[in-house]
PDB file of C-alpha atoms and ligand atoms in Angstrom:
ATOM      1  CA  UNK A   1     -14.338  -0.073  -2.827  1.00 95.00           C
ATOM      2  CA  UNK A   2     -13.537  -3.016  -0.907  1.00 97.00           C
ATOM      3  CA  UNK A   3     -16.722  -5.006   0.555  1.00 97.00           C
ATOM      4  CA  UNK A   4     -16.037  -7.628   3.720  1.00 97.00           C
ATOM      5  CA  UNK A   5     -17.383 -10.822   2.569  1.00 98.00           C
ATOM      6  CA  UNK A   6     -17.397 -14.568   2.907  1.00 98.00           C
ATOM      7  CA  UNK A   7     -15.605 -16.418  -0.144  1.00 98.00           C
ATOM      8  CA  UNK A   8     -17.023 -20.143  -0.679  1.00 98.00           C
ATOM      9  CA  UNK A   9     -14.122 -22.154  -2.802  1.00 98.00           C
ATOM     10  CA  UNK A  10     -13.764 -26.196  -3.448  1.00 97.00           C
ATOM     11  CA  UNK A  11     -11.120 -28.412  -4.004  1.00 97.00           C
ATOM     12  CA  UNK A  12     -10.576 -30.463  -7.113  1.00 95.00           C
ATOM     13  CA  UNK A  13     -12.567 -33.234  -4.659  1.00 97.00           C
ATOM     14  CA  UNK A  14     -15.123 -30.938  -4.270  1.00 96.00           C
ATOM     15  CA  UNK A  15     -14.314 -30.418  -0.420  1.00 97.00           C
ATOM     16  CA  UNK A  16     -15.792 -26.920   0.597  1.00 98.00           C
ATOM     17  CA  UNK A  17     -14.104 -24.160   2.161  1.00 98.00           C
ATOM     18  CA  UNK A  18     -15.239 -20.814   3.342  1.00 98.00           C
ATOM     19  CA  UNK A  19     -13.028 -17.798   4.499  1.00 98.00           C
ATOM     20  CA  UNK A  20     -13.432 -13.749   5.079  1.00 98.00           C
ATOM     21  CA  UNK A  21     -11.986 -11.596   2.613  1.00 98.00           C
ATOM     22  CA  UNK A  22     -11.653  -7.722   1.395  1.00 98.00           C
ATOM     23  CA  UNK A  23     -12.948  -8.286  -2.145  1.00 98.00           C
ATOM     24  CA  UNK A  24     -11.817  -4.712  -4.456  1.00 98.00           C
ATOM     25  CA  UNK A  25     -14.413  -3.640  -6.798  1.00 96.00           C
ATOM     26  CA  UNK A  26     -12.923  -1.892  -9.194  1.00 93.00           C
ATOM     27  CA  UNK A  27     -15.610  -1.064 -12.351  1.00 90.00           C
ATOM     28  CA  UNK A  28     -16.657  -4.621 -13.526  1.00 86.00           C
ATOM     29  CA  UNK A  29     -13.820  -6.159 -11.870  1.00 91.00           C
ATOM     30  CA  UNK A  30     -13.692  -8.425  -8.867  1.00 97.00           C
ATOM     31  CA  UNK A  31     -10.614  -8.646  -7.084  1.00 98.00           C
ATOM     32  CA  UNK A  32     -10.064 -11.795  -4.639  1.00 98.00           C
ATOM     33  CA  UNK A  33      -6.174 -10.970  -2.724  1.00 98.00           C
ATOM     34  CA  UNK A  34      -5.198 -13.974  -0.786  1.00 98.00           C
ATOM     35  CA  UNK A  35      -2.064 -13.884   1.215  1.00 97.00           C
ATOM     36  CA  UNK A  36       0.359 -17.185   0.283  1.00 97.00           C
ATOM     37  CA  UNK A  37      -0.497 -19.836   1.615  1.00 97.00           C
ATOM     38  CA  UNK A  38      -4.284 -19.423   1.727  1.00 98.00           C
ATOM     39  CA  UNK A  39      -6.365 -22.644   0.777  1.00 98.00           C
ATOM     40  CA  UNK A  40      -8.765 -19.770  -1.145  1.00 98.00           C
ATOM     41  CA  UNK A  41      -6.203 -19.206  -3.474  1.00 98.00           C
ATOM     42  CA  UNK A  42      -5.370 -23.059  -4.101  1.00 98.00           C
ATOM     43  CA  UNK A  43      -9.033 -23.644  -4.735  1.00 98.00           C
ATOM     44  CA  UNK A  44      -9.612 -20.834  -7.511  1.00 98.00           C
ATOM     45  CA  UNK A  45      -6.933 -21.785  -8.997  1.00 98.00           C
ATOM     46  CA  UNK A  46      -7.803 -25.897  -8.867  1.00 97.00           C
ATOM     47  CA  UNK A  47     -11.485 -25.218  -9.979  1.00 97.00           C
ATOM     48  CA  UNK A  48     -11.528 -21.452 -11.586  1.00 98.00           C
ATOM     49  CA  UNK A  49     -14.645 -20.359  -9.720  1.00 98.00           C
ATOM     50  CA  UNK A  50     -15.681 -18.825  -6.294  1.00 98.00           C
ATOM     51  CA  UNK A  51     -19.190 -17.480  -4.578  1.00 98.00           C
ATOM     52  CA  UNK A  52     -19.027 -14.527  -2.452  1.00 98.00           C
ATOM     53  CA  UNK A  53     -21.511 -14.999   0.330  1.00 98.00           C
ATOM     54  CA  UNK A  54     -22.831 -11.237   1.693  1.00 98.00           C
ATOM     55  CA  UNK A  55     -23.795 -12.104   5.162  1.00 98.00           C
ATOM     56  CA  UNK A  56     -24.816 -10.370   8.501  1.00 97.00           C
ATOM     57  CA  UNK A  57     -24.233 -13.072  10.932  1.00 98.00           C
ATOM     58  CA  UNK A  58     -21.067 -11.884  11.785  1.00 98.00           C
ATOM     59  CA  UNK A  59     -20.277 -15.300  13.457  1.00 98.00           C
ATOM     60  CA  UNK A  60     -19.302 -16.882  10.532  1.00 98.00           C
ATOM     61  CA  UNK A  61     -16.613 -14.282  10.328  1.00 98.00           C
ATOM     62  CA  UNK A  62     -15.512 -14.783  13.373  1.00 98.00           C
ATOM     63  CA  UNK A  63     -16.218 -18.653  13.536  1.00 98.00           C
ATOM     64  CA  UNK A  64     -13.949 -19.268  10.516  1.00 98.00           C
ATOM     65  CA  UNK A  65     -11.073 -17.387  12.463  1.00 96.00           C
ATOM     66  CA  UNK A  66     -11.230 -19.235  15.701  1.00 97.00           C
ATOM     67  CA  UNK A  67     -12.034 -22.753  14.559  1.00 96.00           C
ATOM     68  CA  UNK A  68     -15.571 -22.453  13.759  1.00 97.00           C
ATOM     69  CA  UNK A  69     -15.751 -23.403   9.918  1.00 95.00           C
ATOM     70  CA  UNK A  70     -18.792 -25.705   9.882  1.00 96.00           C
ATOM     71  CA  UNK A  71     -21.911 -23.197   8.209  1.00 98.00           C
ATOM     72  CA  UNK A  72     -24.428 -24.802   6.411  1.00 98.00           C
ATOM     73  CA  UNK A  73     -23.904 -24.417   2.707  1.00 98.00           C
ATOM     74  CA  UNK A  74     -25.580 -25.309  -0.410  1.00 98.00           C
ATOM     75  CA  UNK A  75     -25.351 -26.248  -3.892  1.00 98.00           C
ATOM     76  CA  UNK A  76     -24.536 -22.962  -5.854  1.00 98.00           C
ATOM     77  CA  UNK A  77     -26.781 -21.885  -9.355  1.00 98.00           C
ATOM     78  CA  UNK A  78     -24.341 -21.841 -11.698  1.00 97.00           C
ATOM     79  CA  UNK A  79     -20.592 -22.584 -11.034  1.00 97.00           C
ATOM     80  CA  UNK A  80     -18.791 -25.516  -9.382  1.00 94.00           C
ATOM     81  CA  UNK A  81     -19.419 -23.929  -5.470  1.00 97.00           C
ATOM     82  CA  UNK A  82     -21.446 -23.433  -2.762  1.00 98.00           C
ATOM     83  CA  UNK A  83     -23.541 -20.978  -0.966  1.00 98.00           C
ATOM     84  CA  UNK A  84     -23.466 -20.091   2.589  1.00 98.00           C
ATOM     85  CA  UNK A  85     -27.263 -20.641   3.163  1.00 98.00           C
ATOM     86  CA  UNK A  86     -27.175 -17.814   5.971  1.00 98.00           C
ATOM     87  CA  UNK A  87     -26.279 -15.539   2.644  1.00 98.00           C
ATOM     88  CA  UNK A  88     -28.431 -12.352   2.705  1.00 98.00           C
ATOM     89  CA  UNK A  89     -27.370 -12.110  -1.383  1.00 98.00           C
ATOM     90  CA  UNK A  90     -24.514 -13.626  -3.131  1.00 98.00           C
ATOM     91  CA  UNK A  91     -22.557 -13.741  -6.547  1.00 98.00           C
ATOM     92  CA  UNK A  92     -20.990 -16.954  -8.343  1.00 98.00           C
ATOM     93  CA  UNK A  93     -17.503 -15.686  -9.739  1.00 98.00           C
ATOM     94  CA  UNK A  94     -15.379 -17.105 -12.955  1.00 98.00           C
ATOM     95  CA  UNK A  95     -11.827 -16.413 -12.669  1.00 98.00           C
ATOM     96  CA  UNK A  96     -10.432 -14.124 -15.885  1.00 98.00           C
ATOM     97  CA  UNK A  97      -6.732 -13.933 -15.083  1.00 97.00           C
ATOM     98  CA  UNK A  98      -4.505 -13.484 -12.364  1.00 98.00           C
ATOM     99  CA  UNK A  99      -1.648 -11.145 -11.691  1.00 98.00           C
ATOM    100  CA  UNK A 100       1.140 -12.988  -9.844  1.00 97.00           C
ATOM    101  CA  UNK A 101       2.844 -11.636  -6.517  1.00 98.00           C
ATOM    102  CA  UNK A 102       5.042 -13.530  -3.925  1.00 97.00           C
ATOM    103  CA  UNK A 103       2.962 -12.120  -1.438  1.00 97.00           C
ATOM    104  CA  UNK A 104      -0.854 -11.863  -2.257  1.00 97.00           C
ATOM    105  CA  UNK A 105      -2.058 -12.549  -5.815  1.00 98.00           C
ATOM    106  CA  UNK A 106      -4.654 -10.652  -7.366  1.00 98.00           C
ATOM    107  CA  UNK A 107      -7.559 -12.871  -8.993  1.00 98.00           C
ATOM    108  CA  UNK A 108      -9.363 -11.182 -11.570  1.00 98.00           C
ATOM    109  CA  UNK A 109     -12.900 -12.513 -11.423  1.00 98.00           C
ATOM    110  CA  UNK A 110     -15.859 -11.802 -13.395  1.00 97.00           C
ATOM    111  CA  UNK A 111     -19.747 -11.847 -12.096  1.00 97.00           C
ATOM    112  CA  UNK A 112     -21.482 -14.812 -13.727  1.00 97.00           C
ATOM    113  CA  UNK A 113     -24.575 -14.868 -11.407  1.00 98.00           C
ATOM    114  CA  UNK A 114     -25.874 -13.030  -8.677  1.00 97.00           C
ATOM    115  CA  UNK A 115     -29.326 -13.660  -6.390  1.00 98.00           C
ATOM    116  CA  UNK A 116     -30.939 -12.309  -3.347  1.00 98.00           C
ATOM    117  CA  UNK A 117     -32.550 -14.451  -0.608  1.00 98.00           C
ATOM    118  CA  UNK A 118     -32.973 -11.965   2.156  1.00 98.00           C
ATOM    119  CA  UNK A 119     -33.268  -8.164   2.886  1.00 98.00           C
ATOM    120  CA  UNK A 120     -30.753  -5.913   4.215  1.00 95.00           C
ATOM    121  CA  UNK A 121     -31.564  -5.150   7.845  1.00 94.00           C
ATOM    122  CA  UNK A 122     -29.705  -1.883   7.931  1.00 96.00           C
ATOM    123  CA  UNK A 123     -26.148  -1.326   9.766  1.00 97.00           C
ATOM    124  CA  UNK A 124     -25.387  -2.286  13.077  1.00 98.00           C
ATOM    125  CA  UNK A 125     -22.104  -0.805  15.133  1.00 98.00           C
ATOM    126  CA  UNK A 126     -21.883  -4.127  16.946  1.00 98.00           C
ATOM    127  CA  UNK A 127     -21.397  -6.411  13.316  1.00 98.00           C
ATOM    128  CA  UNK A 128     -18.896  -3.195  12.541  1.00 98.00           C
ATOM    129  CA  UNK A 129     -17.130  -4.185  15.580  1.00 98.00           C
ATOM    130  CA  UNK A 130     -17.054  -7.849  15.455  1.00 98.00           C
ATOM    131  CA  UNK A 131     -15.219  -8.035  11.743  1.00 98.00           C
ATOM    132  CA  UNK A 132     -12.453  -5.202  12.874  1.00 98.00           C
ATOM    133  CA  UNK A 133     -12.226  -7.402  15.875  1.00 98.00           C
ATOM    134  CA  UNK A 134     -11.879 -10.728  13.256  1.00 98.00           C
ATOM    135  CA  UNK A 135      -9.529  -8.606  11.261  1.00 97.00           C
ATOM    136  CA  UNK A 136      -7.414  -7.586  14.312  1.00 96.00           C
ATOM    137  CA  UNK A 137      -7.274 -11.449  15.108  1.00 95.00           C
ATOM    138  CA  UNK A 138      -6.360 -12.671  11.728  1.00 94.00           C
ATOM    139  CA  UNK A 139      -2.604 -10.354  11.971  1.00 93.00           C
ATOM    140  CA  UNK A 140      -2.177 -11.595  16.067  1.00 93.00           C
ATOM    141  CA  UNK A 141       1.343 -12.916  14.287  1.00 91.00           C
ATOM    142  CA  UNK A 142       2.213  -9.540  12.612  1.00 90.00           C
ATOM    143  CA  UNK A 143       0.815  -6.692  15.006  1.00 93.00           C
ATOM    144  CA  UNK A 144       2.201  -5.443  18.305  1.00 94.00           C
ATOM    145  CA  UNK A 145      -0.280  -7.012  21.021  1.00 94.00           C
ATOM    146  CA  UNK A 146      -0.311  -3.760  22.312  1.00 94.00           C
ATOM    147  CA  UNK A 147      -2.133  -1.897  19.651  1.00 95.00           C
ATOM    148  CA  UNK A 148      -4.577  -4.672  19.139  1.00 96.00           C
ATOM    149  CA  UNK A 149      -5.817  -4.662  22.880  1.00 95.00           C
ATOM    150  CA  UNK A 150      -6.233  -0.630  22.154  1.00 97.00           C
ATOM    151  CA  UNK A 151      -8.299  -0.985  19.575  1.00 97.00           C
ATOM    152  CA  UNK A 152     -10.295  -3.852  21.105  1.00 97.00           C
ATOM    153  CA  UNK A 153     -10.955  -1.166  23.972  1.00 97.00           C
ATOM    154  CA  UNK A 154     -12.085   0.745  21.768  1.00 97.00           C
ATOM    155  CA  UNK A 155     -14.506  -1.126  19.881  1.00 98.00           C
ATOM    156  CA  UNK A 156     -16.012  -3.063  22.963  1.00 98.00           C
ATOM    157  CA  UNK A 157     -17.968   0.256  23.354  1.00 97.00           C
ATOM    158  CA  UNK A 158     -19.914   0.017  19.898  1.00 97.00           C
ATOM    159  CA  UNK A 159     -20.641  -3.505  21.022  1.00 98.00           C
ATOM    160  CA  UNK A 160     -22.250  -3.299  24.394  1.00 98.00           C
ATOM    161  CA  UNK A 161     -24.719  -0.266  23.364  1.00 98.00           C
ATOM    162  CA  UNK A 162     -25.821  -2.276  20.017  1.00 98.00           C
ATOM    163  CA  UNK A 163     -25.391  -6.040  19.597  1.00 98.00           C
ATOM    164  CA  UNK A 164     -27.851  -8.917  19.737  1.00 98.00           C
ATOM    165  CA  UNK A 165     -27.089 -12.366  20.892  1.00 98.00           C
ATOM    166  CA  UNK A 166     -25.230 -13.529  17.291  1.00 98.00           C
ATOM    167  CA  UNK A 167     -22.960 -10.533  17.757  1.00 98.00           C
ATOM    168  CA  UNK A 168     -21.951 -11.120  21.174  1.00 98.00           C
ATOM    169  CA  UNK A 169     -21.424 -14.738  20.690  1.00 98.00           C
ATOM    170  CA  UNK A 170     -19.093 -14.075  17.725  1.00 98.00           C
ATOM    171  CA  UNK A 171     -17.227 -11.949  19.890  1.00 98.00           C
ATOM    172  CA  UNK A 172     -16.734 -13.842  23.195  1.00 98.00           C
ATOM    173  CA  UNK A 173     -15.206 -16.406  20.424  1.00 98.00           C
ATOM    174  CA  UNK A 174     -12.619 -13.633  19.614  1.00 98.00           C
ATOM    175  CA  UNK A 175     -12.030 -12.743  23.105  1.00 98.00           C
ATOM    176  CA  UNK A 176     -10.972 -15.863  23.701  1.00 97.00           C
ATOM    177  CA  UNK A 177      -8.491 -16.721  20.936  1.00 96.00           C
ATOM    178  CA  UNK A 178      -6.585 -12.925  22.047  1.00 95.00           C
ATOM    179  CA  UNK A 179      -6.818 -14.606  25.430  1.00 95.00           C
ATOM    180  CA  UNK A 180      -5.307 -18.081  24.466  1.00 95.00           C
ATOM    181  CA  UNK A 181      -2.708 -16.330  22.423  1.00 94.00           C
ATOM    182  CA  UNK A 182      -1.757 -13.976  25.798  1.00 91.00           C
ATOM    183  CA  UNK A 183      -1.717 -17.041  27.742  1.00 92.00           C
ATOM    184  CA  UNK A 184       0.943 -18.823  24.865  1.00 88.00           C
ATOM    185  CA  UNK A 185       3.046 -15.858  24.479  1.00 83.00           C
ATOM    186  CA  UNK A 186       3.629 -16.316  28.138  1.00 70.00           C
ATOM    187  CA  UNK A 187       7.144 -17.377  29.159  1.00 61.00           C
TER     188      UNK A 187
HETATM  189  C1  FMN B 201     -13.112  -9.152   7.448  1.00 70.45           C
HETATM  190  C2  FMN B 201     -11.902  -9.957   7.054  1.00 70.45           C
HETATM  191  C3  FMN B 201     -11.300  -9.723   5.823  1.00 70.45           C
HETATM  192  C4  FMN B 201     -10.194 -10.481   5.416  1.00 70.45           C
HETATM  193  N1  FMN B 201      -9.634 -10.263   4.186  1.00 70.45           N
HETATM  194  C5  FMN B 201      -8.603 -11.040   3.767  1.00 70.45           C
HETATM  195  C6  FMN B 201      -8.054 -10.878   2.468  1.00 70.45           C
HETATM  196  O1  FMN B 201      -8.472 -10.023   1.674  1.00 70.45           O
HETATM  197  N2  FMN B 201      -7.041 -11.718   2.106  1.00 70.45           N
HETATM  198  C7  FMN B 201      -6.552 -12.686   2.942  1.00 70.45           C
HETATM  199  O2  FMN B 201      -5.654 -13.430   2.564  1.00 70.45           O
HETATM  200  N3  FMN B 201      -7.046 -12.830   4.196  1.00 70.45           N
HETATM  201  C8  FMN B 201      -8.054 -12.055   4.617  1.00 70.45           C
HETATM  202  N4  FMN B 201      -8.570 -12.223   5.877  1.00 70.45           N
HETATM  203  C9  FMN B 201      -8.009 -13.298   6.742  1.00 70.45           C
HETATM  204  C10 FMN B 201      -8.482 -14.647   6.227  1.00 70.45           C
HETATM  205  O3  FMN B 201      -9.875 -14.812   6.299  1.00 70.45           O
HETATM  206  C11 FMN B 201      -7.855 -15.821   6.963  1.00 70.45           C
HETATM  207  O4  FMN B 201      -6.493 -15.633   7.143  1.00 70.45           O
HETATM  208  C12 FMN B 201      -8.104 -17.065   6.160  1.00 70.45           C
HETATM  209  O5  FMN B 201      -7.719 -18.159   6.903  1.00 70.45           O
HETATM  210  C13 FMN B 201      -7.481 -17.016   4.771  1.00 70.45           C
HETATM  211  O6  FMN B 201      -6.773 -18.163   4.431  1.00 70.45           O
HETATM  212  P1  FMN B 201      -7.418 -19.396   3.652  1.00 70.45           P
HETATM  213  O7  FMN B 201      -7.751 -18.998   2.270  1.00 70.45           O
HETATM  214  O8  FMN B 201      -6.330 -20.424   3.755  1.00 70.45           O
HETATM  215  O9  FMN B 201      -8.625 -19.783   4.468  1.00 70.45           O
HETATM  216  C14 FMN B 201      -9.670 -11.470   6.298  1.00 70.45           C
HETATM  217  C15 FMN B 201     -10.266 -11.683   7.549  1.00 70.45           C
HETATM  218  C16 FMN B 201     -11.365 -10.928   7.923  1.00 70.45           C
HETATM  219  C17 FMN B 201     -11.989 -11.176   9.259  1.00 70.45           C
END
């Protein structure tokens, strides 16, 4: 299974970074895949730990794609990290081992603590929306414009019958980085 989370890494300096990612769960295993170059990757590596951050404000997703990195974080339990404080639940991570790839390494992790700070308000369409949306936006370089606008079209549907002001903020935000890439593209 992969679950969409929020990874929280540091430097060596201890400078925090947060960023989406597709974590695989596979048995006791947590996989983190970073594509090269991804700042993720050069943190785990530098400090050998990282906090996945289970959140439903979907704007951080989107806010870390379009500029938006800033979230209020704080000092995590166990490992050298931080915690997204808008976390619903999250686990500190140890790295095991890593499998090298040109591409996207895998980093083994193991589960060293986990806590929960606020229930699970049940699915919403509109969050759906919003992280296909982010992950549409994140491959702007690699997929044909075309297909993306289709499938934005598509989703805009789930998000004007269900989202709430946080939803619809995160996506104007994404709106308007598909816009200001149109607009670039433009000879
Ligand atoms: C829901 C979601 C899942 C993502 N999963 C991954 C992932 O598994 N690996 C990856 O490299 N980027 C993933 N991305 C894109 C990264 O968040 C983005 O490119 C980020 O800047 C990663 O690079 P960094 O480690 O330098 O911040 C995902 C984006 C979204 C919105």
């Amino acid at each position: 299974m992969i679950q969409e989370t929020l990874v929280t890494t540091q430097n060596a300096s201890g400078v925090a970074h947060i960023a989406p990612m597709g974590i695989h769960l596979i048995g006791d295993d947590v996989i983190i895949l970073p594509f090269r170059p991804s700042t993720t990757l050069d943190n785990i590596l530098a400090t050998q730990t990282a906090v996945l951050n289970h959140c439903d404000d979907v704007r951080i997703f989107a806010g870390c794609l379009t500029g938006r990195r800033t979230w209020p974080l704080r000092t995590a339990d166990v490992v050298r990290g931080t915690v997204l404080c808008a976390a619903l639940a999250h686990t500190e991570l140890e790295l095991v081992r890593v499998e090298e790839d040109a591409t996207r390494p895998k980093l083994f992790c193991k589960a060293v603590h986990s806590a929960n700070h606020a229930p699970f308000q049940g699915f919403n369409r509109a969050q759906f929306a919003v992280l296909e949306a982010a992950i549409l936006i994140s491959r702007l370089n690699y997929l044909p414009l075309a297909k993306i606008e289709a499938e934005i079209d598509y989703l805009r549907s789930a998000l004007e019958k269900t989202a709430g002001p946080r939803e619809w903020e995160a996506w104007t935000w994404l709106m308007a980085m598909i816009a200001a890439f149109k607009a670039e593209a433009r000879p």
